[in-house]
Amino acid sequence: MPIVSKHAKIVSLWVMSSLVLTACAQPDAQEPAVAESEPQPVEETPVPVIDPASEALFLSIEENGYAHLFLFRSLDLQLTRITAGAWNDIAPALSPDHSRLAFASDRDGDWDLYIMALNAGEVTQVTNSPEYDSAPSWSPDGQWVAYETYVNENLEVQVVNAATGEVLPITQHPASDHSPAWAPDGRHVAFISNRGGDSDVWLADLDLTGDDRYKNLSNTPLEAENFPVWNRDGSQLLWSSISQTVGYSGLYIWNAADPNRSAYWIGDGNVGTWNEISTQVIAAVTASNQTFLTAYNLTGDLMLASIPLTGRVRGMTWGSAALSKPLPASWTQAAGQTPEALWSPIVTPGAEVPNQRWYVVAVSDVQAPFPQLHDLVDESYTALRQRISQETGWDALASLENAFVPLTTRLEPGMDEDWLYTGRAFAINSLMSNAGWMVTLREDIGAQTYWRVYIRCAVQDGSLGEPIHNAPWNLSARYDLDPRTYEQGGDYAPVPAGYWVDITALAQAYGWERVPALPNWRTFYKGARFTTFAMPGGLTWYQAMQELYPVEALITPTKVLAPTNTPTHTPTLTPSKVPTRTPRMTFTPSSTPTVTFTPSMTPTPPTVIP
């Protein structure tokens, strides 16, 4: 049997992929011959007229720590839940004929792709593997679905036949390749990759092989792009960007007719999608601890007032869909479910506190300098701790860097009004990041910097957590003796392998908010505050402090000096104004002689030996 080299196998596989995927392109209509001498009238391209009642936005929203699918209609501006359960349904994608909805779900334990029939609500499983499969994107003919999958400890882009389950690769690179978007021409796939160092938008030409197949479209060294999506005719590509430069994060549009020109900014947003006729973009905008839904036209004008959502958006798709009336029974059943409260406060009986002030209570089995929290939030912390243990497979909150901090204990400079003093905050043990069990992703919102914290799962078989898509921020890179990384407070790190859990999203579901970094965090490591979560409960810091302390204690708090080494006596040098010679010892002569007596001899008694 002849031996075929690995390179030859890969080349042959690319050729086979290109031949198979050629069917995904829509056939070009043959144009009639036109006589050169006969002038022809110029016909305007008709603009499709869409019935507003048929416009449907499908989006995945997190609630109570799980992501479910929702239907949003621009006609009545109401959200309707269409899936429910103790699992996640994310990344919806509407088929080209608007009759099916592809999405990713872990409802059976592993992350796989599913397709929902919109007329009946029936769900069919497409992929069935222990690997993570997500982010589906339809081919123009509706026969194939491009998606991201976690293979060989890395995210890659593949395509699957929606009917037969046949799988073909699109990328095979050591970098993280994810979030595919199939172009309407059927011969190009846009995706996100960090093969250039950070997350950029790349374009794969299915008619080419080798390195010439891929092209960097965004090429932004200090930005991280996400969620590319084509408009209806493939003339424009929309994506989101998180920038280190203030004011440059948001949604961008790239024109295919002018590929060498940079994409232009249209508005704030972390996830966006086009409407049916590509005249508007609907966006999910993330504030520090809240997500809103809004819409822009192509010049950036606001078209929809911000609508607050229950949690983070995990994908969206917008189009014209002929939905059944009434809606499918499974949708109606999901819409009627009311999410249960994840926790409720329990007041601990204790000694009476004057002026109806609250007090802190001990948190059991937690290692911290002061393992106590406010009596109104300790149950939430306990419930969050149990949930994180369930999602990660280990008790990551058993050891804290800080919980409640007494007023007489000084924190670092600049933290005199830290939420840890209120008993309504805790700080995760930052040593986990040094051990490789925790990473942080940088998110600049306005002029402030926030962090998204991920903790590594104890089990790495795909049953817990998700792969990390974007490059985390390495705060310790500032110590590499590089002036550039020191001034910017660190640098992007390689995307870590494995499965991780988003602790920031889970903490938000239980009422805990992340706090912004201090303005000097780039040169002050602890000023990043990337492990601190607080539950203000609608209170300001001063109001929260008044729940524990009298006003007098806040006006003139007793400060405790920072600890110092054991004091030792330090001699003080007192120099003489005029240097003087040290006198030598002298002998004074005496005229009176001194008489010295010689002692007399004393006989030694004999020794008597008996």
Coordinates of C-alpha atoms in Angstrom, one line a residue:
M1 CA 0.0 0.0 0.0
P2 CA 1.5 3.4 -0.9
I3 CA 2.3 5.7 1.9
V4 CA 0.7 9.2 1.5
S5 CA 2.3 12.1 3.3
K6 CA 0.3 14.2 5.8
H7 CA 0.7 17.2 3.6
A8 CA -0.8 15.4 0.6
K9 CA -3.7 14.2 2.7
I10 CA -4.5 17.8 3.8
V11 CA -4.2 19.2 0.3
S12 CA -6.5 16.4 -1.1
L13 CA -9.0 17.1 1.8
W14 CA -9.0 20.8 0.9
V15 CA -9.7 20.0 -2.8
M16 CA -12.5 17.6 -1.8
S17 CA -14.0 20.3 0.5
S18 CA -13.9 22.9 -2.3
L19 CA -15.6 20.5 -4.8
V20 CA -18.3 19.5 -2.3
L21 CA -19.0 23.1 -1.2
T22 CA -19.3 24.4 -4.7
A23 CA -22.9 23.3 -4.6
C24 CA -23.4 25.8 -1.7
A25 CA -23.2 28.8 -4.0
Q26 CA -26.3 30.0 -5.6
P27 CA -26.2 29.5 -9.5
D28 CA -25.8 32.7 -11.5
A29 CA -28.7 33.6 -13.8
Q30 CA -27.8 33.8 -17.5
E31 CA -28.1 37.4 -18.8
P32 CA -29.6 37.9 -22.2
A33 CA -27.3 39.2 -25.0
V34 CA -27.6 42.9 -25.6
A35 CA -26.7 44.6 -28.8
E36 CA -23.9 47.1 -28.3
S37 CA -25.5 49.7 -30.7
E38 CA -28.9 49.6 -28.9
P39 CA -29.0 51.7 -25.7
Q40 CA -30.7 50.0 -22.8
P41 CA -32.7 51.7 -20.0
V42 CA -31.2 51.5 -16.6
E43 CA -33.5 49.7 -14.2
E44 CA -33.4 50.5 -10.5
T45 CA -32.9 47.6 -8.1
P46 CA -36.2 47.1 -6.4
V47 CA -36.2 47.4 -2.6
P48 CA -38.1 44.5 -1.0
V49 CA -41.1 45.6 1.1
I50 CA -41.2 43.7 4.4
D51 CA -44.3 43.5 6.4
P52 CA -43.4 44.7 10.0
A53 CA -45.6 41.9 11.4
S54 CA -43.4 39.3 9.8
E55 CA -40.1 40.7 11.2
A56 CA -38.7 38.4 13.9
L57 CA -35.6 38.7 16.0
F58 CA -34.4 35.5 17.6
L59 CA -31.8 36.0 20.4
S60 CA -30.3 34.1 23.2
I61 CA -30.4 35.8 26.6
E62 CA -29.0 34.6 29.9
E63 CA -31.4 34.4 32.8
N64 CA -30.7 32.7 36.2
G65 CA -27.4 31.5 34.9
Y66 CA -28.8 29.7 31.8
A67 CA -29.2 31.1 28.3
H68 CA -32.5 30.6 26.5
L69 CA -34.0 31.5 23.1
F70 CA -36.3 34.5 22.9
L71 CA -38.5 36.0 20.1
F72 CA -38.6 39.8 19.8
R73 CA -41.1 41.4 17.4
S74 CA -40.5 45.0 16.5
L75 CA -44.3 45.5 16.0
D76 CA -45.1 45.2 19.7
L77 CA -41.6 45.4 21.2
Q78 CA -42.1 42.4 23.5
L79 CA -39.8 39.5 24.3
T80 CA -41.3 36.0 24.3
R81 CA -39.3 33.0 25.7
I82 CA -39.4 30.1 23.3
T83 CA -37.1 27.6 25.1
A84 CA -36.7 26.9 28.8
G85 CA -34.9 24.4 31.0
A86 CA -31.7 23.8 33.1
W87 CA -29.5 24.0 30.1
N88 CA -28.2 26.6 27.6
D89 CA -29.5 27.4 24.0
I90 CA -27.2 29.9 22.3
A91 CA -26.1 31.3 18.9
P92 CA -29.4 31.2 16.9
A93 CA -29.1 31.4 13.1
L94 CA -32.1 31.8 10.7
S95 CA -32.0 29.7 7.6
P96 CA -32.1 31.3 4.1
D97 CA -35.7 30.3 3.5
H98 CA -36.7 31.6 7.0
S99 CA -38.3 28.3 8.0
R100 CA -35.7 26.8 10.3
L101 CA -33.6 28.1 13.2
A102 CA -30.1 26.5 13.9
F103 CA -28.6 26.9 17.4
A104 CA -26.2 25.3 19.8
S105 CA -27.3 23.6 23.1
D106 CA -25.9 21.5 25.9
R107 CA -29.4 20.1 26.7
D108 CA -28.1 16.5 26.4
G109 CA -24.9 17.1 28.4
D110 CA -22.6 18.0 25.5
W111 CA -22.5 21.0 23.2
D112 CA -24.1 20.1 19.9
L113 CA -25.9 21.8 17.0
Y114 CA -29.7 21.6 16.7
I115 CA -32.3 22.8 14.1
M116 CA -35.8 24.0 15.1
A117 CA -38.7 24.0 12.7
L118 CA -40.4 27.4 13.2
N119 CA -43.8 26.3 12.1
A120 CA -44.1 23.5 14.7
G121 CA -41.3 24.2 17.2
E122 CA -39.8 20.7 16.7
V123 CA -36.1 20.3 17.4
T124 CA -33.7 18.0 15.6
Q125 CA -30.1 17.2 16.6
V126 CA -27.5 17.7 13.9
T127 CA -24.2 16.9 15.5
N128 CA -23.6 14.4 18.2
S129 CA -20.0 14.4 19.7
P130 CA -18.4 15.1 23.0
E131 CA -16.6 18.1 21.5
Y132 CA -17.9 21.6 21.8
D133 CA -20.0 22.6 18.7
S134 CA -21.5 26.1 18.4
A135 CA -22.0 29.3 16.3
P136 CA -23.9 27.8 13.3
S137 CA -24.1 29.8 10.0
W138 CA -26.1 28.6 7.0
S139 CA -24.9 28.1 3.5
P140 CA -26.9 30.2 0.9
D141 CA -28.7 27.0 -0.3
G142 CA -29.6 25.9 3.2
Q143 CA -28.0 22.5 2.8
W144 CA -24.8 23.0 4.9
V145 CA -24.0 24.7 8.2
A146 CA -20.7 26.2 9.1
Y147 CA -19.8 26.1 12.8
E148 CA -17.0 26.2 15.4
T149 CA -15.8 23.1 17.1
Y150 CA -13.2 22.3 19.8
V151 CA -10.8 19.7 18.4
N152 CA -7.2 19.0 19.5
E153 CA -7.5 21.5 22.3
N154 CA -8.3 24.3 19.9
L155 CA -11.3 26.0 18.2
E156 CA -11.6 25.3 14.5
V157 CA -14.2 26.0 11.8
Q158 CA -16.0 23.1 10.1
V159 CA -19.1 22.6 7.9
V160 CA -21.8 19.9 8.4
N161 CA -24.4 18.7 6.0
A162 CA -27.7 19.5 7.7
A163 CA -29.4 16.3 6.3
T164 CA -26.6 13.7 6.3
G165 CA -24.3 14.9 9.1
E166 CA -21.2 14.8 6.8
V167 CA -18.4 17.0 8.2
L168 CA -15.7 18.9 6.3
P169 CA -13.0 21.2 7.8
I170 CA -12.5 24.8 6.9
T171 CA -9.6 25.7 9.1
Q172 CA -6.7 23.7 10.6
H173 CA -4.5 26.1 12.4
P174 CA -2.9 26.2 15.9
A175 CA -4.6 29.5 16.5
S176 CA -8.2 29.9 17.8
D177 CA -10.6 30.0 14.8
H178 CA -14.3 30.5 15.6
S179 CA -17.5 32.4 14.9
P180 CA -18.0 31.6 11.1
A181 CA -20.2 33.7 8.9
W182 CA -21.0 32.1 5.4
A183 CA -21.1 34.8 2.7
P184 CA -24.2 34.9 0.4
D185 CA -22.0 34.0 -2.6
G186 CA -21.4 30.6 -1.1
R187 CA -17.6 30.7 -1.8
H188 CA -16.3 32.7 1.2
V189 CA -16.6 32.3 5.0
A190 CA -15.7 35.1 7.4
F191 CA -14.5 34.0 10.9
I192 CA -12.6 35.3 13.9
S193 CA -9.0 34.2 14.5
N194 CA -6.0 35.1 16.7
R195 CA -3.5 33.7 14.3
G196 CA -2.2 37.3 13.9
G197 CA -1.7 37.8 17.7
D198 CA -5.1 39.1 18.8
S199 CA -8.7 38.4 17.6
D200 CA -9.2 39.7 14.0
V201 CA -11.8 39.1 11.3
W202 CA -10.4 36.8 8.6
L203 CA -11.9 35.7 5.3
A204 CA -11.5 32.2 3.9
D205 CA -11.8 31.7 0.1
L206 CA -13.2 28.2 -0.5
D207 CA -11.8 28.1 -4.0
L208 CA -8.2 28.4 -2.8
T209 CA -5.9 26.1 -0.9
G210 CA -2.9 26.8 1.3
D211 CA -2.0 30.1 2.9
D212 CA -3.5 32.1 0.1
R213 CA -7.0 30.9 1.2
Y214 CA -7.0 33.3 4.2
K215 CA -7.0 37.1 4.4
N216 CA -7.1 39.4 7.4
L217 CA -9.9 41.9 7.0
S218 CA -9.7 44.0 10.2
N219 CA -6.0 43.9 11.1
T220 CA -6.3 45.9 14.3
P221 CA -3.5 45.2 16.8
L222 CA -5.0 46.7 19.9
E223 CA -8.6 45.5 19.3
A224 CA -10.5 42.2 19.6
E225 CA -13.2 41.6 17.0
N226 CA -16.2 39.2 17.4
F227 CA -19.4 38.0 15.8
P228 CA -19.1 38.8 12.1
V229 CA -22.3 38.7 10.1
W230 CA -23.0 39.4 6.4
N231 CA -25.8 41.6 5.1
R232 CA -28.3 40.1 2.6
D233 CA -26.4 40.5 -0.6
G234 CA -22.8 40.1 0.8
S235 CA -21.8 43.7 0.1
Q236 CA -21.2 44.5 3.7
L237 CA -19.9 42.7 6.8
L238 CA -20.8 43.7 10.3
W239 CA -18.7 42.8 13.4
S240 CA -18.2 44.0 17.0
S241 CA -14.9 45.2 18.4
I242 CA -13.5 45.7 21.9
S243 CA -10.7 48.3 21.8
Q244 CA -8.1 49.5 24.2
T245 CA -8.6 53.0 22.9
V246 CA -11.4 55.0 24.6
G247 CA -14.3 55.5 22.2
Y248 CA -13.4 52.9 19.6
S249 CA -15.3 49.9 20.9
G250 CA -18.6 49.0 19.3
L251 CA -20.0 47.8 16.0
Y252 CA -18.2 48.3 12.6
I253 CA -19.2 47.8 9.0
W254 CA -16.8 46.7 6.3
N255 CA -17.6 47.3 2.6
A256 CA -16.6 44.4 0.3
A257 CA -16.5 46.8 -2.7
D258 CA -13.6 48.6 -1.0
P259 CA -11.8 45.8 0.8
N260 CA -8.6 47.8 1.6
R261 CA -10.5 50.6 3.4
S262 CA -10.9 50.2 7.2
A263 CA -14.4 49.4 8.6
Y264 CA -16.3 52.3 9.9
W265 CA -18.0 52.6 13.4
I266 CA -21.8 53.0 13.6
G267 CA -22.5 52.7 17.4
D268 CA -22.0 50.9 20.6
G269 CA -22.7 47.2 20.8
N270 CA -21.2 43.8 21.6
V271 CA -23.4 41.7 19.3
G272 CA -25.2 42.9 16.2
T273 CA -27.2 41.6 13.2
W274 CA -28.9 43.0 10.1
N275 CA -32.6 43.4 9.4
E276 CA -34.1 41.7 6.3
I277 CA -33.4 44.5 3.9
S278 CA -30.0 45.5 5.4
T279 CA -31.1 49.0 6.3
Q280 CA -30.8 48.7 10.0
V281 CA -28.6 46.9 12.6
I282 CA -30.0 45.7 15.9
A283 CA -27.5 45.5 18.7
A284 CA -27.0 44.3 22.2
V285 CA -25.1 46.9 24.2
T286 CA -23.4 45.8 27.4
A287 CA -22.9 48.4 30.2
S288 CA -20.8 47.6 33.3
N289 CA -23.4 45.2 34.7
Q290 CA -26.5 45.5 32.4
T291 CA -27.3 44.6 28.8
F292 CA -29.6 46.6 26.6
L293 CA -31.2 46.1 23.2
T294 CA -31.2 48.9 20.6
A295 CA -31.0 49.6 16.8
Y296 CA -29.1 51.9 14.4
N297 CA -29.4 52.8 10.8
L298 CA -26.3 52.6 8.6
T299 CA -25.2 56.1 9.5
G300 CA -25.3 55.4 13.2
D301 CA -28.6 57.2 14.1
L302 CA -30.5 55.6 16.9
M303 CA -33.7 53.8 15.7
L304 CA -34.8 52.0 18.9
A305 CA -34.8 53.2 22.4
S306 CA -32.7 51.0 24.7
I307 CA -34.6 48.1 26.1
P308 CA -33.1 46.5 29.3
L309 CA -32.5 42.7 29.2
T310 CA -32.2 40.2 32.0
G311 CA -28.7 39.2 31.1
R312 CA -25.9 38.9 28.5
V313 CA -26.9 38.2 24.9
R314 CA -25.3 35.0 23.5
G315 CA -26.2 35.5 19.8
M316 CA -29.0 36.9 17.6
T317 CA -30.5 36.7 14.1
W318 CA -33.1 39.0 12.5
G319 CA -35.3 38.3 9.5
S320 CA -38.7 38.0 8.0
A321 CA -40.4 34.8 9.2
A322 CA -43.9 33.5 8.7
L323 CA -44.7 32.2 12.2
S324 CA -47.8 30.1 12.9
K325 CA -50.8 31.6 14.7
P326 CA -51.0 30.6 17.5
L327 CA -47.3 30.1 18.2
P328 CA -46.1 26.5 18.6
A329 CA -47.1 24.7 21.8
S330 CA -43.6 24.3 23.0
W331 CA -43.0 28.1 22.7
T332 CA -46.2 28.9 24.6
Q333 CA -45.2 26.5 27.3
A334 CA -41.8 28.0 27.6
A335 CA -43.2 31.5 27.7
G336 CA -45.5 30.6 30.5
Q337 CA -42.7 29.5 32.8
T338 CA -41.5 32.0 35.5
P339 CA -37.8 31.7 36.5
E340 CA -37.5 30.8 40.2
A341 CA -35.5 33.0 42.5
L342 CA -32.0 31.7 42.9
W343 CA -31.7 32.7 46.6
S344 CA -33.5 34.7 49.3
P345 CA -32.1 36.5 52.3
I346 CA -32.5 35.0 55.7
V347 CA -32.0 37.3 58.7
T348 CA -29.8 35.7 61.3
P349 CA -31.0 36.3 64.9
G350 CA -28.4 38.1 67.0
A351 CA -27.7 40.8 69.5
E352 CA -29.6 44.0 69.1
V353 CA -27.8 46.7 67.2
P354 CA -28.6 50.3 68.0
N355 CA -30.5 52.5 65.6
Q356 CA -31.7 49.5 63.6
R357 CA -28.3 49.0 61.9
W358 CA -27.4 45.7 60.3
Y359 CA -24.4 43.5 61.1
V360 CA -22.1 41.0 59.5
V361 CA -22.4 37.3 60.0
A362 CA -19.9 34.5 59.6
V363 CA -19.7 32.6 56.4
S364 CA -19.0 28.9 57.1
D365 CA -16.1 26.9 55.7
V366 CA -14.5 29.9 54.0
Q367 CA -10.9 31.0 54.4
A368 CA -10.5 34.7 54.5
P369 CA -8.9 37.3 56.8
F370 CA -12.4 38.1 58.1
P371 CA -14.8 35.4 56.8
Q372 CA -17.9 37.5 57.2
L373 CA -20.5 39.2 55.0
H374 CA -23.5 41.5 55.4
D375 CA -26.5 39.6 56.8
L376 CA -28.6 40.4 53.7
V377 CA -26.1 39.0 51.1
D378 CA -24.5 36.0 52.8
E379 CA -27.2 33.6 51.4
S380 CA -26.5 34.9 47.9
Y381 CA -22.8 34.2 48.3
T382 CA -23.5 30.7 49.6
A383 CA -25.8 29.9 46.7
L384 CA -23.3 31.3 44.2
R385 CA -20.6 29.2 45.7
Q386 CA -22.7 26.1 45.3
R387 CA -23.5 26.9 41.7
I388 CA -19.9 27.6 40.8
S389 CA -18.9 24.2 42.4
Q390 CA -21.6 22.6 40.3
E391 CA -20.5 24.3 37.0
T392 CA -16.7 23.9 37.5
G393 CA -16.5 20.7 39.4
W394 CA -14.6 22.1 42.4
D395 CA -15.1 24.6 45.2
A396 CA -13.4 27.7 43.8
L397 CA -14.9 30.1 46.4
A398 CA -13.7 28.2 49.5
S399 CA -10.7 30.5 49.8
L400 CA -11.1 34.3 49.4
E401 CA -8.6 37.1 49.2
N402 CA -11.0 39.2 51.2
A403 CA -14.6 39.2 52.4
F404 CA -15.7 41.8 54.9
V405 CA -13.0 44.3 55.9
P406 CA -13.4 46.2 59.2
L407 CA -13.2 50.0 59.1
T408 CA -10.1 49.9 61.2
T409 CA -8.2 47.9 58.6
R410 CA -6.4 49.8 55.9
L411 CA -6.5 48.5 52.3
E412 CA -4.2 49.6 49.5
P413 CA -3.9 53.3 48.6
G414 CA -6.9 54.6 46.7
M415 CA -9.3 52.0 48.2
D416 CA -10.5 54.0 51.2
E417 CA -14.1 53.7 49.8
D418 CA -13.9 50.1 48.7
W419 CA -17.0 48.0 48.8
L420 CA -15.2 45.4 50.9
Y421 CA -15.8 47.7 53.9
T422 CA -19.5 47.5 53.5
G423 CA -19.7 43.7 53.9
R424 CA -21.4 43.6 50.5
A425 CA -18.4 42.4 48.5
F426 CA -15.8 39.7 48.2
A427 CA -12.6 39.2 46.4
I428 CA -11.7 35.8 44.8
N429 CA -8.2 34.5 45.6
S430 CA -6.0 36.0 42.9
L431 CA -3.4 33.2 43.4
M432 CA -5.5 31.0 41.2
S433 CA -4.4 33.1 38.2
N434 CA -0.8 32.3 38.9
A435 CA -1.6 28.6 39.1
G436 CA -3.4 28.7 35.7
W437 CA -6.9 28.1 37.2
M438 CA -8.2 31.6 36.5
V439 CA -7.9 34.0 33.5
T440 CA -9.4 37.4 32.9
L441 CA -10.6 39.1 29.7
R442 CA -10.3 42.9 29.5
E443 CA -13.5 44.9 28.6
D444 CA -13.2 48.6 28.2
I445 CA -16.6 50.3 28.6
G446 CA -16.5 54.0 28.1
A447 CA -13.5 55.4 30.0
Q448 CA -13.5 52.5 32.5
T449 CA -11.9 49.1 32.4
Y450 CA -13.8 46.0 33.6
W451 CA -12.8 42.3 33.7
R452 CA -14.5 39.1 32.8
V453 CA -13.3 36.3 35.0
Y454 CA -13.1 32.6 33.9
I455 CA -12.3 29.6 36.1
R456 CA -11.0 26.3 34.7
C457 CA -13.2 23.3 35.1
A458 CA -11.9 20.3 37.0
V459 CA -13.3 17.9 34.4
Q460 CA -12.0 18.5 30.8
D461 CA -14.2 16.1 28.8
G462 CA -16.6 18.7 27.5
S463 CA -19.3 18.0 30.0
L464 CA -18.6 21.2 32.0
G465 CA -17.9 24.7 30.7
E466 CA -17.0 26.1 27.3
P467 CA -13.8 27.0 25.5
I468 CA -12.5 30.5 25.7
H469 CA -12.8 32.3 22.4
N470 CA -10.7 35.5 22.8
A471 CA -7.3 36.2 24.1
P472 CA -7.2 37.0 27.9
W473 CA -5.3 39.9 29.4
N474 CA -2.1 39.1 31.2
L475 CA -1.7 41.6 34.0
S476 CA 1.7 40.1 35.0
A477 CA 3.2 41.0 31.5
R478 CA 4.0 44.4 32.9
Y479 CA 6.9 42.8 34.8
D480 CA 8.6 41.6 31.6
L481 CA 10.9 44.6 31.4
D482 CA 9.2 45.8 28.3
P483 CA 8.2 49.6 28.4
R484 CA 5.3 49.0 26.1
T485 CA 3.6 46.3 28.2
Y486 CA 4.4 48.2 31.4
E487 CA 2.7 51.4 30.2
Q488 CA -0.4 49.5 29.0
G489 CA -0.7 47.5 32.1
G490 CA 0.0 44.1 30.6
D491 CA -0.6 42.4 27.2
Y492 CA -2.7 39.9 25.4
A493 CA -1.9 36.3 26.3
P494 CA -2.4 33.2 24.2
V495 CA -6.0 31.7 24.3
P496 CA -5.8 29.0 27.0
A497 CA -6.8 25.5 26.1
G498 CA -9.6 23.6 27.9
Y499 CA -13.1 24.3 29.2
W500 CA -13.8 27.2 31.4
V501 CA -16.8 28.8 33.2
D502 CA -17.7 32.5 33.0
I503 CA -17.8 33.5 36.7
T504 CA -18.7 37.1 35.9
A505 CA -21.9 36.0 34.2
L506 CA -22.9 33.6 37.0
A507 CA -22.2 36.2 39.7
Q508 CA -24.4 38.7 37.8
A509 CA -27.3 36.1 37.9
Y510 CA -27.0 36.0 41.7
G511 CA -26.9 39.8 42.1
W512 CA -23.1 40.4 42.3
E513 CA -21.6 43.1 40.1
R514 CA -18.0 43.5 39.0
V515 CA -16.3 46.8 40.0
P516 CA -14.3 49.0 37.7
A517 CA -10.5 49.1 37.9
L518 CA -8.9 52.1 39.5
P519 CA -7.6 54.8 37.1
N520 CA -4.0 53.8 38.0
W521 CA -4.4 50.1 37.4
R522 CA -1.8 50.0 34.6
T523 CA 1.0 50.8 37.0
F524 CA -0.7 49.5 40.2
Y525 CA -1.5 45.8 40.0
K526 CA -4.0 45.6 42.9
G527 CA -5.8 48.6 41.4
A528 CA -7.1 46.4 38.7
R529 CA -9.6 44.8 41.2
F530 CA -10.3 42.0 38.7
T531 CA -11.4 39.6 41.4
T532 CA -13.8 41.9 43.4
F533 CA -17.6 41.5 43.1
A534 CA -20.1 43.7 45.0
M535 CA -23.8 43.7 45.7
P536 CA -24.8 47.3 46.2
G537 CA -28.5 46.6 46.3
G538 CA -29.3 50.1 44.9
L539 CA -27.2 51.8 47.6
T540 CA -24.3 54.2 47.3
W541 CA -21.2 53.3 49.2
Y542 CA -21.9 55.8 51.9
Q543 CA -25.5 54.5 52.4
A544 CA -24.2 51.0 52.6
M545 CA -21.6 52.0 55.2
Q546 CA -24.4 53.6 57.3
E547 CA -26.1 50.2 57.5
L548 CA -23.2 49.0 59.7
Y549 CA -21.6 52.1 61.3
P550 CA -22.9 55.3 62.9
V551 CA -22.3 58.5 61.0
E552 CA -19.7 59.6 63.5
A553 CA -17.5 56.7 62.7
L554 CA -17.6 57.5 59.1
I555 CA -16.7 61.2 59.6
T556 CA -13.7 60.5 61.8
P557 CA -12.7 56.8 61.3
T558 CA -9.9 55.4 63.4
K559 CA -7.1 54.8 61.0
V560 CA -4.6 52.0 61.7
L561 CA -1.1 52.6 60.3
A562 CA 0.2 50.0 57.9
P563 CA 2.3 47.3 59.6
T564 CA 6.1 47.9 59.7
N565 CA 9.1 45.9 60.6
T566 CA 10.2 45.6 64.3
P567 CA 11.5 49.0 65.3
T568 CA 15.3 49.3 66.1
H569 CA 17.4 52.1 67.6
T570 CA 18.8 54.3 64.9
P571 CA 21.8 56.3 66.0
T572 CA 21.8 60.0 65.0
L573 CA 25.1 61.5 64.0
T574 CA 25.9 64.8 65.6
P575 CA 29.0 66.3 64.1
S576 CA 31.2 68.8 66.0
K577 CA 31.5 72.2 64.6
V578 CA 35.3 72.3 64.9
P579 CA 37.1 69.0 64.6
T580 CA 39.2 68.2 67.7
R581 CA 42.0 65.8 68.4
T582 CA 41.4 63.0 70.8
P583 CA 43.9 63.4 73.7
R584 CA 46.3 60.7 74.7
M585 CA 46.7 59.3 78.2
T586 CA 49.6 61.1 80.1
F587 CA 51.5 60.2 83.3
T588 CA 52.0 62.9 85.9
P589 CA 55.5 62.6 87.6
S590 CA 55.5 62.5 91.4
S591 CA 58.4 63.7 93.7
T592 CA 57.4 61.4 96.6
P593 CA 59.1 58.0 96.3
T594 CA 56.9 55.0 96.8
V595 CA 58.2 52.4 99.3
T596 CA 57.7 48.8 98.2
F597 CA 57.9 46.0 100.7
T598 CA 59.2 42.6 99.8
P599 CA 57.0 39.8 101.2
S600 CA 58.7 37.4 103.5
M601 CA 59.1 33.7 102.8
T602 CA 56.5 31.4 104.2
P603 CA 57.6 27.8 104.7
T604 CA 55.5 25.1 103.1
P605 CA 54.2 22.6 105.7
P606 CA 55.3 19.0 105.1
T607 CA 53.0 16.5 103.6
V608 CA 52.3 13.7 105.9
I609 CA 51.5 10.4 104.2
P610 CA 49.8 8.1 106.6

